[in-house]
Every structure is written in structure tokens, then in C-alpha cells.
Amino acid sequence: MIQYENLQKTNANFYDAYKNAFEQVLKSGWFILGNEVNNFETAFAAYNNVKHCIGVANGLDALTLALHACNFEKGSQVIVPSNTYIATILSIVQNGLQPVLIEPLLSTYNIDVSLIEAAITPKTKAIMPVHLYGKMCQMDTIMEIANKYQLVVIEDAAQAHGASLKGIKAGAFGHMAGFSFYPTKNLGALADAGAVTTNSNVYNAALRRLRNYGSEVKYFNEVVGYNSRLDEMQAAFLQIKLKALDSINQHKKNLAKLYFENLKSDFILPVIEPDYDDVFHIFSIRHQQRDKLRSFLTQKNISTEIHYPLPPNKQKAMNGIVDHCNTPVADLIHATTLSLPISYGHTQDDVLKVIETLNSF
Ligand SMILES: *Cc1c(COP(=O)(O)O)cnc(C)c1O
């Protein structure tokens, strides 16, 4: 049996280090916003070459608080790709803002930058590019457009820890970026966790207030805030995992290489482009008979995932919130995409077995 993901295996290398960290935090008697959080924030900001990192409770909160820090007028529009995970859209909706869906490129699955300018109206305030599957968006073009129209850019980097474009990391292009450390992410914690990165002192201060009840000085509240704090235990685990992030990403790149070199041409593979360093959070292939292919693999004891089966604008929760606009590219991706096993817990032999099975379909 080859599982899509086995978090016990993914974390096995860190078992002893985690046990030590657990004991240290337990003995310290300090569990929320302390030294471990500060140290992780410093380390993750340095890793991404940005000035500030603000630890929060999860990836959705990272995006929600980042948008909140902008204080846009209710009803303002935010540009977002039509094939993103629902969290990006929810962060917009939770702020009383209006998501404007832009189709992705069928080649990269990331937002089609050539469609952005035509979607900008006087109500447009921000762009939220999503580095889907671990591949960066065309950030230089996006930043040019944003500067021209004075828009704020908030990257959704939840799937792209360590990915880069021309040597610049995900999270270092936009005015802010949201990261998730959900356990399956390339930099995964052992529970929910997230962070915002930014080079702006103003956003940094605003985010530190927002995550902690709108308060800077204990029991004095300046703004209506949230309780969205990163805890010491997860921050300690994340410092351990962060030191291994480059080797985790390299492991996934090596597995991706096996897929690229050995899969037969029936499958549409991710694109590889110069200047883009992809970290393969997900290895997505496409096939016209996706569902049949998936059942075939299941019968052969190989489990896969679909990221995602239904686009956000077709979700029941979005009735009356997001237009049922035409999104043929997103629809096609959702109907044909299949995510193959590619985790830190998988061996080259696992992936060779997946390849052999796929090639017999
Ligand atoms: C995982 C993910 C999120 C949300 O992160 P959580 O920590 O689960 O809240 C947001 N956007 C994308 C693209 C994601 O993959």
C-alpha cells in the first residue's frame, strides 16, 4: 500500500528533536507568545529574506489578518485566481470584501497575469496571487501591475515554503504574504499554525495587535482584534522543521524528477520554467479519464488526492457571494487533475512503483 501521505513517516526523522522540544517547552511553563515564537519568527523572516514574520494560529487567519490590516472599505474588490483553495476566498469574504475571480493559465495553474488589468475597477484594492502546488506566480508582472494601479499584493504562500522566482522567495515579493503550517504542508507543524511575512513596519505592528485581541499592552485594546496566536510548542517544532526545510524540498524535487523522467506521455505533467524553483507541495498531473485513472490506482493500492474536486465559485457556501461566472479553465483543471504521492515520507522506490503502475494504465 502506498499512501498519499503518512504524517507519522513524514515526521519520523524529527522524533527525538520534537521530544526534546516538547520537554523544554513543558518545563518552561510558558505556552503562548514567548521566546519560541520570537525565535521562530526571526528564523522564518531570515529564511525568506524579509524584515518581519508574525506567527498566527493558521493559514486562513494569516490571510484574513493580512487583509484586515489594510483596512479596506467594505465591498472593495480583491483579485484572486478562480482555482485556488477555498481559504483564499474565505479570507476576502470574512473581511466583507468582494472576490473577483481571474482564470489561471492551463500550463502553470497559476493566475493568468494577462487578464488582471482588464478586471481592475475603481473598487479594486488588492491582488492575492496563490503559488499553487509549490510553484511561484509571475510575481514581477503582478508587482508591476500593482504598482501601476496602487494595489496591495498579499501572496498566498501556503503551498510554497522555500519556492523562489529568480532567487527571491515566496513571501518576499508582495506587501504581505500568508503561510500555513498545516501538518501536510512542506513546512508542517504538529497542529494548526500559520504566519504572515512583510517588509512593512506598519503592517507588522498592525498584525501583532490584530492576532492578540487588538492589544499591544496587556488588557488595553486599541482595535477590534482576534485571538490568533502561534503557540510555543508549535513554534519550537517549527524551528526544528525549518532547519530541514531545504532538504525536505530537495527530497520532493528528487521524487518529482523521477516522475518527469519516467512517466509516459499520456499524462500532462507540471511545467518547468527557467528562473522558477518549484517545491512540489503537490505533484499534479492531468488526464482526461482522471476518475478512471484514480480508481485504477486505488485498486493497485496506491492512494491519490484531487486538489481540488470543485472550484470555489461552484461551492454551495459561495451561493450569492461569488458569481457563478464562467471559469472554463478552472473547471477543466478541477475535472482532470490528480495529485500523486510526493511526500518527505515517500522513498524513490515508492515513487518508481507509482510510475510503473501509472504507465500500465
Ligand atoms: C492550506 C492552505 C491555506 C489555509 O491554511 P490553513 O492553515 O489550513 O488555514 C490557504 N491557502 C492555500 C492555497 C492552502 O493550500
mmCIF file of C-alpha atoms and ligand atoms in Angstrom:
data_model
loop_
_atom_site.group_PDB
_atom_site.id
_atom_site.type_symbol
_atom_site.label_atom_id
_atom_site.label_comp_id
_atom_site.label_asym_id
_atom_site.label_seq_id
_atom_site.Cartn_x
_atom_site.Cartn_y
_atom_site.Cartn_z
ATOM 1 C CA MET A 1 0.000 0.000 0.000
ATOM 2 C CA ILE A 2 1.378 3.426 -0.955
ATOM 3 C CA GLN A 3 -0.499 6.108 0.918
ATOM 4 C CA TYR A 4 -0.873 9.611 -0.442
ATOM 5 C CA GLU A 5 0.595 10.963 2.781
ATOM 6 C CA ASN A 6 1.636 9.397 6.067
ATOM 7 C CA LEU A 7 2.429 12.079 8.628
ATOM 8 C CA GLN A 8 3.974 9.596 11.031
ATOM 9 C CA LYS A 9 6.599 8.762 8.356
ATOM 10 C CA THR A 10 6.971 12.419 7.324
ATOM 11 C CA ASN A 11 7.846 13.354 10.907
ATOM 12 C CA ALA A 12 9.848 10.247 11.856
ATOM 13 C CA ASN A 13 13.235 11.944 11.241
ATOM 14 C CA PHE A 14 12.386 14.630 13.797
ATOM 15 C CA TYR A 15 11.022 12.372 16.514
ATOM 16 C CA ASP A 16 13.850 12.814 19.029
ATOM 17 C CA ALA A 17 14.232 16.537 18.403
ATOM 18 C CA TYR A 18 10.460 17.003 18.868
ATOM 19 C CA LYS A 19 10.512 15.053 22.132
ATOM 20 C CA ASN A 20 13.296 17.296 23.469
ATOM 21 C CA ALA A 21 11.476 20.437 22.346
ATOM 22 C CA PHE A 22 8.259 19.235 23.969
ATOM 23 C CA GLU A 23 10.010 18.658 27.254
ATOM 24 C CA GLN A 24 11.754 22.026 27.133
ATOM 25 C CA VAL A 25 8.552 23.965 26.492
ATOM 26 C CA LEU A 26 6.667 21.948 29.097
ATOM 27 C CA LYS A 27 9.343 22.693 31.677
ATOM 28 C CA SER A 28 9.443 26.396 30.764
ATOM 29 C CA GLY A 29 5.805 26.759 31.836
ATOM 30 C CA TRP A 30 5.242 29.376 29.100
ATOM 31 C CA PHE A 31 2.891 28.336 26.274
ATOM 32 C CA ILE A 32 1.604 31.314 24.275
ATOM 33 C CA LEU A 33 3.685 34.050 22.548
ATOM 34 C CA GLY A 34 7.117 33.717 24.096
ATOM 35 C CA ASN A 35 10.727 33.003 23.229
ATOM 36 C CA GLU A 36 9.984 30.051 20.959
ATOM 37 C CA VAL A 37 7.556 32.134 18.882
ATOM 38 C CA ASN A 38 10.027 35.041 18.727
ATOM 39 C CA ASN A 39 12.849 32.721 17.687
ATOM 40 C CA PHE A 40 10.763 31.047 15.017
ATOM 41 C CA GLU A 41 9.576 34.408 13.672
ATOM 42 C CA THR A 42 13.174 35.636 13.425
ATOM 43 C CA ALA A 43 14.326 32.421 11.741
ATOM 44 C CA PHE A 44 11.467 32.300 9.226
ATOM 45 C CA ALA A 45 11.842 36.005 8.336
ATOM 46 C CA ALA A 46 15.576 35.387 7.748
ATOM 47 C CA TYR A 47 14.852 32.276 5.655
ATOM 48 C CA ASN A 48 12.584 34.280 3.370
ATOM 49 C CA ASN A 49 14.830 37.351 3.449
ATOM 50 C CA VAL A 50 12.027 39.603 4.749
ATOM 51 C CA LYS A 51 12.008 42.002 7.669
ATOM 52 C CA HIS A 52 9.127 40.633 9.716
ATOM 53 C CA CYS A 53 7.328 37.383 10.404
ATOM 54 C CA ILE A 54 4.213 37.321 12.571
ATOM 55 C CA GLY A 55 3.114 33.903 13.842
ATOM 56 C CA VAL A 56 -0.631 33.289 13.858
ATOM 57 C CA ALA A 57 -2.990 30.391 14.510
ATOM 58 C CA ASN A 58 -3.342 29.018 10.946
ATOM 59 C CA GLY A 59 -3.042 29.857 7.254
ATOM 60 C CA LEU A 60 -6.587 31.149 6.860
ATOM 61 C CA ASP A 61 -6.028 33.597 9.724
ATOM 62 C CA ALA A 62 -2.732 34.706 8.167
ATOM 63 C CA LEU A 63 -4.603 35.761 5.021
ATOM 64 C CA THR A 64 -7.609 37.163 6.922
ATOM 65 C CA LEU A 65 -5.489 39.268 9.282
ATOM 66 C CA ALA A 66 -3.284 40.471 6.417
ATOM 67 C CA LEU A 67 -6.356 41.768 4.578
ATOM 68 C CA HIS A 68 -7.760 43.202 7.814
ATOM 69 C CA ALA A 69 -4.504 45.132 8.378
ATOM 70 C CA CYS A 70 -5.192 47.008 5.116
ATOM 71 C CA ASN A 71 -8.499 48.414 6.428
ATOM 72 C CA PHE A 72 -10.143 48.455 3.019
ATOM 73 C CA GLU A 73 -13.631 49.907 2.751
ATOM 74 C CA LYS A 74 -16.290 47.134 2.904
ATOM 75 C CA GLY A 75 -17.275 45.961 -0.577
ATOM 76 C CA SER A 76 -13.843 46.673 -2.059
ATOM 77 C CA GLN A 77 -12.687 44.160 -4.647
ATOM 78 C CA VAL A 78 -9.820 41.716 -4.347
ATOM 79 C CA ILE A 79 -8.448 39.860 -7.375
ATOM 80 C CA VAL A 80 -7.835 36.150 -6.795
ATOM 81 C CA PRO A 81 -7.356 33.077 -9.030
ATOM 82 C CA SER A 82 -10.520 31.074 -9.777
ATOM 83 C CA ASN A 83 -8.863 27.717 -8.999
ATOM 84 C CA THR A 84 -7.468 28.484 -5.558
ATOM 85 C CA TYR A 85 -8.209 26.591 -2.373
ATOM 86 C CA ILE A 86 -11.326 27.998 -0.684
ATOM 87 C CA ALA A 87 -9.278 29.585 2.154
ATOM 88 C CA THR A 88 -8.030 32.441 -0.048
ATOM 89 C CA ILE A 89 -11.613 33.322 -0.997
ATOM 90 C CA LEU A 90 -12.825 32.955 2.612
ATOM 91 C CA SER A 91 -10.226 35.450 3.866
ATOM 92 C CA ILE A 92 -11.671 38.007 1.433
ATOM 93 C CA VAL A 93 -15.290 37.235 2.317
ATOM 94 C CA GLN A 94 -14.625 37.284 6.090
ATOM 95 C CA ASN A 95 -13.348 40.847 5.684
ATOM 96 C CA GLY A 96 -16.566 41.966 3.946
ATOM 97 C CA LEU A 97 -14.709 42.303 0.643
ATOM 98 C CA GLN A 98 -15.632 41.020 -2.802
ATOM 99 C CA PRO A 99 -13.553 38.331 -4.510
ATOM 100 C CA VAL A 100 -13.034 38.902 -8.246
ATOM 101 C CA LEU A 101 -12.068 35.621 -9.868
ATOM 102 C CA ILE A 102 -9.407 35.506 -12.567
ATOM 103 C CA GLU A 103 -8.724 32.350 -14.533
ATOM 104 C CA PRO A 104 -5.389 30.533 -14.222
ATOM 105 C CA LEU A 105 -3.067 29.574 -17.050
ATOM 106 C CA LEU A 106 -3.677 25.964 -18.055
ATOM 107 C CA SER A 107 0.101 25.467 -18.241
ATOM 108 C CA THR A 108 1.117 26.643 -14.733
ATOM 109 C CA TYR A 109 -2.247 26.514 -12.867
ATOM 110 C CA ASN A 110 -1.365 29.969 -11.531
ATOM 111 C CA ILE A 111 -3.228 33.236 -12.147
ATOM 112 C CA ASP A 112 -3.109 34.392 -15.793
ATOM 113 C CA VAL A 113 -1.460 37.795 -15.383
ATOM 114 C CA SER A 114 -2.597 38.913 -18.845
ATOM 115 C CA LEU A 115 -6.196 39.016 -17.555
ATOM 116 C CA ILE A 116 -5.585 41.100 -14.436
ATOM 117 C CA GLU A 117 -5.618 44.660 -15.835
ATOM 118 C CA ALA A 118 -8.983 44.226 -17.554
ATOM 119 C CA ALA A 119 -10.527 43.167 -14.225
ATOM 120 C CA ILE A 120 -9.338 46.247 -12.314
ATOM 121 C CA THR A 121 -12.095 48.741 -11.402
ATOM 122 C CA PRO A 122 -12.118 51.803 -9.109
ATOM 123 C CA LYS A 123 -13.186 49.402 -6.322
ATOM 124 C CA THR A 124 -10.172 47.106 -6.752
ATOM 125 C CA LYS A 125 -7.826 47.341 -3.772
ATOM 126 C CA ALA A 126 -5.705 44.192 -3.738
ATOM 127 C CA ILE A 127 -4.396 41.173 -5.629
ATOM 128 C CA MET A 128 -3.944 37.812 -3.910
ATOM 129 C CA PRO A 129 -1.720 35.603 -6.087
ATOM 130 C CA VAL A 130 -1.630 31.955 -4.978
ATOM 131 C CA HIS A 131 1.575 29.948 -5.573
ATOM 132 C CA LEU A 132 -0.379 26.780 -6.225
ATOM 133 C CA TYR A 133 1.181 23.330 -5.784
ATOM 134 C CA GLY A 134 4.526 24.952 -4.821
ATOM 135 C CA LYS A 135 5.175 26.951 -7.991
ATOM 136 C CA MET A 136 5.560 30.719 -7.896
ATOM 137 C CA CYS A 137 3.202 33.042 -9.771
ATOM 138 C CA GLN A 138 4.633 35.558 -12.253
ATOM 139 C CA MET A 139 5.360 37.935 -9.382
ATOM 140 C CA ASP A 140 7.408 40.528 -11.268
ATOM 141 C CA THR A 141 4.489 41.218 -13.635
ATOM 142 C CA ILE A 142 1.987 41.162 -10.769
ATOM 143 C CA MET A 143 4.034 43.707 -8.783
ATOM 144 C CA GLU A 144 4.317 45.953 -11.872
ATOM 145 C CA ILE A 145 0.539 45.957 -12.303
ATOM 146 C CA ALA A 146 0.006 46.509 -8.576
ATOM 147 C CA ASN A 147 2.384 49.489 -8.549
ATOM 148 C CA LYS A 148 0.729 50.989 -11.621
ATOM 149 C CA TYR A 149 -2.748 50.850 -10.005
ATOM 150 C CA GLN A 150 -1.572 51.252 -6.369
ATOM 151 C CA LEU A 151 -2.927 47.895 -5.271
ATOM 152 C CA VAL A 152 -1.796 45.903 -2.257
ATOM 153 C CA VAL A 153 -0.408 42.438 -3.037
ATOM 154 C CA ILE A 154 -0.931 39.658 -0.483
ATOM 155 C CA GLU A 155 0.677 36.388 -1.572
ATOM 156 C CA ASP A 156 -0.963 33.139 -0.558
ATOM 157 C CA ALA A 157 2.249 31.177 0.031
ATOM 158 C CA ALA A 158 0.604 28.320 1.943
ATOM 159 C CA GLN A 159 1.878 25.765 -0.584
ATOM 160 C CA ALA A 160 5.192 27.403 -1.415
ATOM 161 C CA HIS A 161 7.585 27.471 1.573
ATOM 162 C CA GLY A 162 11.031 27.834 0.038
ATOM 163 C CA ALA A 163 9.860 28.210 -3.576
ATOM 164 C CA SER A 164 11.502 31.059 -5.452
ATOM 165 C CA LEU A 165 11.497 33.104 -8.622
ATOM 166 C CA LYS A 166 14.863 34.499 -9.788
ATOM 167 C CA GLY A 167 16.243 33.666 -6.343
ATOM 168 C CA ILE A 168 13.564 35.630 -4.472
ATOM 169 C CA LYS A 169 11.470 33.509 -2.146
ATOM 170 C CA ALA A 170 7.699 33.178 -1.968
ATOM 171 C CA GLY A 171 6.543 35.680 0.615
ATOM 172 C CA ALA A 172 9.195 38.276 -0.246
ATOM 173 C CA PHE A 173 7.538 39.870 -3.288
ATOM 174 C CA GLY A 174 4.197 41.157 -2.028
ATOM 175 C CA HIS A 175 3.365 43.741 0.628
ATOM 176 C CA MET A 176 2.392 40.783 2.806
ATOM 177 C CA ALA A 177 2.240 37.007 2.442
ATOM 178 C CA GLY A 178 0.269 34.360 4.288
ATOM 179 C CA PHE A 179 1.799 30.974 5.144
ATOM 180 C CA SER A 180 0.118 27.872 6.550
ATOM 181 C CA PHE A 181 1.983 25.296 8.638
ATOM 182 C CA TYR A 182 -0.853 22.772 8.463
ATOM 183 C CA PRO A 183 0.774 19.359 9.113
ATOM 184 C CA THR A 184 0.825 18.275 5.445
ATOM 185 C CA LYS A 185 2.457 21.477 4.137
ATOM 186 C CA ASN A 186 6.160 21.401 3.187
ATOM 187 C CA LEU A 187 6.859 23.208 6.461
ATOM 188 C CA GLY A 188 4.255 21.448 8.563
ATOM 189 C CA ALA A 189 3.691 21.744 12.310
ATOM 190 C CA LEU A 190 2.020 19.114 14.516
ATOM 191 C CA ALA A 191 -1.213 21.102 14.669
ATOM 192 C CA ASP A 192 -2.687 24.212 13.060
ATOM 193 C CA ALA A 193 -0.255 27.114 12.714
ATOM 194 C CA GLY A 194 0.455 29.955 10.296
ATOM 195 C CA ALA A 195 2.375 33.189 9.734
ATOM 196 C CA VAL A 196 2.392 36.447 7.826
ATOM 197 C CA THR A 197 5.611 37.854 6.371
ATOM 198 C CA THR A 198 6.087 41.506 5.458
ATOM 199 C CA ASN A 199 8.767 44.146 4.954
ATOM 200 C CA SER A 200 6.440 46.862 6.248
ATOM 201 C CA ASN A 201 6.824 48.105 9.831
ATOM 202 C CA VAL A 202 3.259 49.437 9.712
ATOM 203 C CA TYR A 203 1.696 46.100 8.704
ATOM 204 C CA ASN A 204 3.955 44.314 11.189
ATOM 205 C CA ALA A 205 2.674 46.428 14.082
ATOM 206 C CA ALA A 206 -0.936 46.099 12.911
ATOM 207 C CA LEU A 207 -0.678 42.303 12.609
ATOM 208 C CA ARG A 208 0.876 41.924 16.078
ATOM 209 C CA ARG A 209 -2.071 43.818 17.532
ATOM 210 C CA LEU A 210 -4.698 42.006 15.471
ATOM 211 C CA ARG A 211 -3.519 38.500 16.417
ATOM 212 C CA ASN A 212 -3.636 39.352 20.130
ATOM 213 C CA TYR A 213 -7.070 40.911 20.827
ATOM 214 C CA GLY A 214 -6.105 44.200 19.189
ATOM 215 C CA SER A 215 -3.808 44.793 22.110
ATOM 216 C CA GLU A 216 -0.188 45.899 22.433
ATOM 217 C CA VAL A 217 -0.163 46.423 26.180
ATOM 218 C CA LYS A 218 -1.914 43.631 28.087
ATOM 219 C CA TYR A 219 -5.568 44.461 28.903
ATOM 220 C CA PHE A 220 -5.535 47.635 26.759
ATOM 221 C CA ASN A 221 -7.242 47.154 23.397
ATOM 222 C CA GLU A 222 -6.690 49.648 20.591
ATOM 223 C CA VAL A 223 -8.529 47.900 17.768
ATOM 224 C CA VAL A 224 -11.081 45.097 17.405
ATOM 225 C CA GLY A 225 -8.767 42.124 17.160
ATOM 226 C CA TYR A 226 -8.744 38.330 17.071
ATOM 227 C CA ASN A 227 -7.312 35.574 19.165
ATOM 228 C CA SER A 228 -4.977 34.110 16.542
ATOM 229 C CA ARG A 229 -1.683 33.347 18.234
ATOM 230 C CA LEU A 230 1.028 30.853 17.411
ATOM 231 C CA ASP A 231 1.786 28.730 20.470
ATOM 232 C CA GLU A 232 5.205 27.968 21.927
ATOM 233 C CA MET A 233 5.010 24.222 21.338
ATOM 234 C CA GLN A 234 4.322 24.564 17.600
ATOM 235 C CA ALA A 235 6.906 27.343 17.301
ATOM 236 C CA ALA A 236 9.507 25.030 18.872
ATOM 237 C CA PHE A 237 8.580 22.184 16.480
ATOM 238 C CA LEU A 238 8.611 24.584 13.526
ATOM 239 C CA GLN A 239 12.160 25.759 14.324
ATOM 240 C CA ILE A 240 13.296 22.138 14.076
ATOM 241 C CA LYS A 241 11.421 21.567 10.814
ATOM 242 C CA LEU A 242 12.586 24.883 9.315
ATOM 243 C CA LYS A 243 16.231 23.774 9.632
ATOM 244 C CA ALA A 244 15.296 20.777 7.468
ATOM 245 C CA LEU A 245 13.034 22.619 5.017
ATOM 246 C CA ASP A 246 15.598 22.790 2.215
ATOM 247 C CA SER A 247 16.289 19.065 2.462
ATOM 248 C CA ILE A 248 12.546 18.302 2.646
ATOM 249 C CA ASN A 249 12.062 20.367 -0.521
ATOM 250 C CA GLN A 250 15.060 18.664 -2.152
ATOM 251 C CA HIS A 251 13.601 15.251 -1.331
ATOM 252 C CA LYS A 252 10.356 16.242 -3.027
ATOM 253 C CA LYS A 253 12.238 17.684 -6.029
ATOM 254 C CA ASN A 254 14.101 14.372 -6.411
ATOM 255 C CA LEU A 255 10.807 12.459 -6.394
ATOM 256 C CA ALA A 256 9.377 14.924 -8.924
ATOM 257 C CA LYS A 257 12.401 14.310 -11.145
ATOM 258 C CA LEU A 258 11.580 10.595 -11.189
ATOM 259 C CA TYR A 259 8.043 11.384 -12.327
ATOM 260 C CA PHE A 260 9.303 13.767 -15.016
ATOM 261 C CA GLU A 261 11.859 11.304 -16.351
ATOM 262 C CA ASN A 262 9.787 8.155 -16.279
ATOM 263 C CA LEU A 263 6.075 8.842 -16.748
ATOM 264 C CA LYS A 264 4.762 8.042 -20.227
ATOM 265 C CA SER A 265 3.465 10.877 -22.355
ATOM 266 C CA ASP A 266 -0.255 10.142 -21.750
ATOM 267 C CA PHE A 267 -0.137 12.292 -18.656
ATOM 268 C CA ILE A 268 0.056 16.072 -18.658
ATOM 269 C CA LEU A 269 2.893 16.977 -16.298
ATOM 270 C CA PRO A 270 3.620 20.232 -14.446
ATOM 271 C CA VAL A 271 5.615 22.775 -16.477
ATOM 272 C CA ILE A 272 9.212 23.525 -15.640
ATOM 273 C CA GLU A 273 10.377 27.029 -16.472
ATOM 274 C CA PRO A 274 13.746 28.767 -16.173
ATOM 275 C CA ASP A 275 14.051 31.092 -13.127
ATOM 276 C CA TYR A 276 11.365 29.170 -11.217
ATOM 277 C CA ASP A 277 12.437 26.970 -8.318
ATOM 278 C CA ASP A 278 9.359 24.823 -7.570
ATOM 279 C CA VAL A 279 8.984 22.919 -4.299
ATOM 280 C CA PHE A 280 6.266 20.430 -5.325
ATOM 281 C CA HIS A 281 3.977 20.724 -2.347
ATOM 282 C CA ILE A 282 1.717 18.811 -4.716
ATOM 283 C CA PHE A 283 2.670 16.872 -7.856
ATOM 284 C CA SER A 284 -0.359 17.337 -10.060
ATOM 285 C CA ILE A 285 -0.797 15.505 -13.340
ATOM 286 C CA ARG A 286 -3.810 15.815 -15.627
ATOM 287 C CA HIS A 287 -5.624 13.140 -17.587
ATOM 288 C CA GLN A 288 -8.926 13.144 -19.496
ATOM 289 C CA GLN A 289 -10.017 9.956 -17.692
ATOM 290 C CA ARG A 290 -8.939 11.165 -14.278
ATOM 291 C CA ASP A 291 -11.620 9.328 -12.285
ATOM 292 C CA LYS A 292 -10.958 6.039 -14.060
ATOM 293 C CA LEU A 293 -7.233 6.503 -13.527
ATOM 294 C CA ARG A 294 -7.753 7.214 -9.841
ATOM 295 C CA SER A 295 -9.882 4.064 -9.317
ATOM 296 C CA PHE A 296 -7.283 2.032 -11.204
ATOM 297 C CA LEU A 297 -4.577 3.282 -8.841
ATOM 298 C CA THR A 298 -6.768 2.624 -5.800
ATOM 299 C CA GLN A 299 -7.234 -0.988 -6.964
ATOM 300 C CA LYS A 300 -3.459 -1.265 -7.165
ATOM 301 C CA ASN A 301 -3.168 0.040 -3.584
ATOM 302 C CA ILE A 302 -1.905 3.491 -4.484
ATOM 303 C CA SER A 303 -3.806 6.374 -2.969
ATOM 304 C CA THR A 304 -4.014 9.787 -4.597
ATOM 305 C CA GLU A 305 -5.806 13.075 -3.949
ATOM 306 C CA ILE A 306 -7.635 15.662 -6.022
ATOM 307 C CA HIS A 307 -6.670 19.308 -5.479
ATOM 308 C CA TYR A 308 -9.467 20.226 -5.836
ATOM 309 C CA PRO A 309 -12.636 18.429 -6.928
ATOM 310 C CA LEU A 310 -14.845 21.570 -7.085
ATOM 311 C CA PRO A 311 -13.788 25.174 -7.839
ATOM 312 C CA PRO A 312 -14.668 27.843 -5.230
ATOM 313 C CA ASN A 313 -17.335 29.545 -7.370
ATOM 314 C CA LYS A 314 -19.244 26.225 -7.616
ATOM 315 C CA GLN A 315 -19.223 25.589 -3.848
ATOM 316 C CA LYS A 316 -22.580 25.759 -2.051
ATOM 317 C CA ALA A 317 -21.089 28.081 0.585
ATOM 318 C CA MET A 318 -20.405 30.665 -2.122
ATOM 319 C CA ASN A 319 -24.029 30.918 -3.314
ATOM 320 C CA GLY A 320 -24.899 34.599 -3.533
ATOM 321 C CA ILE A 321 -21.351 35.596 -2.582
ATOM 322 C CA VAL A 322 -19.285 34.681 -5.612
ATOM 323 C CA ASP A 323 -20.806 34.890 -9.095
ATOM 324 C CA HIS A 324 -21.330 31.611 -10.882
ATOM 325 C CA CYS A 325 -19.162 33.207 -13.540
ATOM 326 C CA ASN A 326 -17.759 31.179 -16.416
ATOM 327 C CA THR A 327 -14.455 29.648 -15.403
ATOM 328 C CA PRO A 328 -13.762 27.064 -18.101
ATOM 329 C CA VAL A 329 -10.044 26.789 -17.341
ATOM 330 C CA ALA A 330 -10.601 26.234 -13.610
ATOM 331 C CA ASP A 331 -13.402 23.757 -14.434
ATOM 332 C CA LEU A 332 -11.107 21.798 -16.754
ATOM 333 C CA ILE A 333 -8.341 21.663 -14.144
ATOM 334 C CA HIS A 334 -10.745 20.514 -11.454
ATOM 335 C CA ALA A 335 -12.122 17.791 -13.736
ATOM 336 C CA THR A 336 -8.768 16.396 -14.844
ATOM 337 C CA THR A 337 -6.214 16.955 -12.075
ATOM 338 C CA LEU A 338 -4.782 14.168 -9.935
ATOM 339 C CA SER A 339 -2.192 14.559 -7.162
ATOM 340 C CA LEU A 340 0.417 11.802 -6.896
ATOM 341 C CA PRO A 341 2.291 10.706 -3.749
ATOM 342 C CA ILE A 342 5.300 13.011 -3.231
ATOM 343 C CA SER A 343 5.889 13.474 0.485
ATOM 344 C CA TYR A 344 9.004 13.517 2.662
ATOM 345 C CA GLY A 345 7.911 10.097 3.927
ATOM 346 C CA HIS A 346 7.991 8.518 0.435
ATOM 347 C CA THR A 347 11.055 6.720 -0.915
ATOM 348 C CA GLN A 348 12.295 6.654 -4.505
ATOM 349 C CA ASP A 349 11.129 3.025 -4.637
ATOM 350 C CA ASP A 350 7.597 4.095 -3.651
ATOM 351 C CA VAL A 351 7.527 6.598 -6.487
ATOM 352 C CA LEU A 352 9.041 4.139 -9.004
ATOM 353 C CA LYS A 353 6.216 1.751 -8.112
ATOM 354 C CA VAL A 354 3.635 4.522 -8.654
ATOM 355 C CA ILE A 355 5.257 5.300 -12.011
ATOM 356 C CA GLU A 356 5.245 1.665 -13.111
ATOM 357 C CA THR A 357 1.580 1.361 -12.220
ATOM 358 C CA LEU A 358 0.643 4.627 -13.921
ATOM 359 C CA ASN A 359 2.486 3.600 -17.081
ATOM 360 C CA SER A 360 0.452 0.377 -17.196
ATOM 361 C CA PHE A 361 -2.831 2.340 -17.334
HETATM 362 C C1 LIG B 1 -3.542 25.161 3.284
HETATM 363 C C2 LIG B 1 -3.909 26.381 2.518
HETATM 364 C C3 LIG B 1 -4.489 27.509 3.137
HETATM 365 C C4 LIG B 1 -5.015 27.514 4.526
HETATM 366 O O1 LIG B 1 -4.205 27.106 5.536
HETATM 367 P P1 LIG B 1 -4.798 26.534 6.918
HETATM 368 O O2 LIG B 1 -3.607 26.508 7.783
HETATM 369 O O3 LIG B 1 -5.398 25.206 6.650
HETATM 370 O O4 LIG B 1 -5.824 27.517 7.407
HETATM 371 C C5 LIG B 1 -4.665 28.646 2.379
HETATM 372 N N1 LIG B 1 -4.366 28.680 1.067
HETATM 373 C C6 LIG B 1 -3.846 27.615 0.433
HETATM 374 C C7 LIG B 1 -3.512 27.729 -1.014
HETATM 375 C C8 LIG B 1 -3.618 26.432 1.129
HETATM 376 O O5 LIG B 1 -3.116 25.368 0.475
#
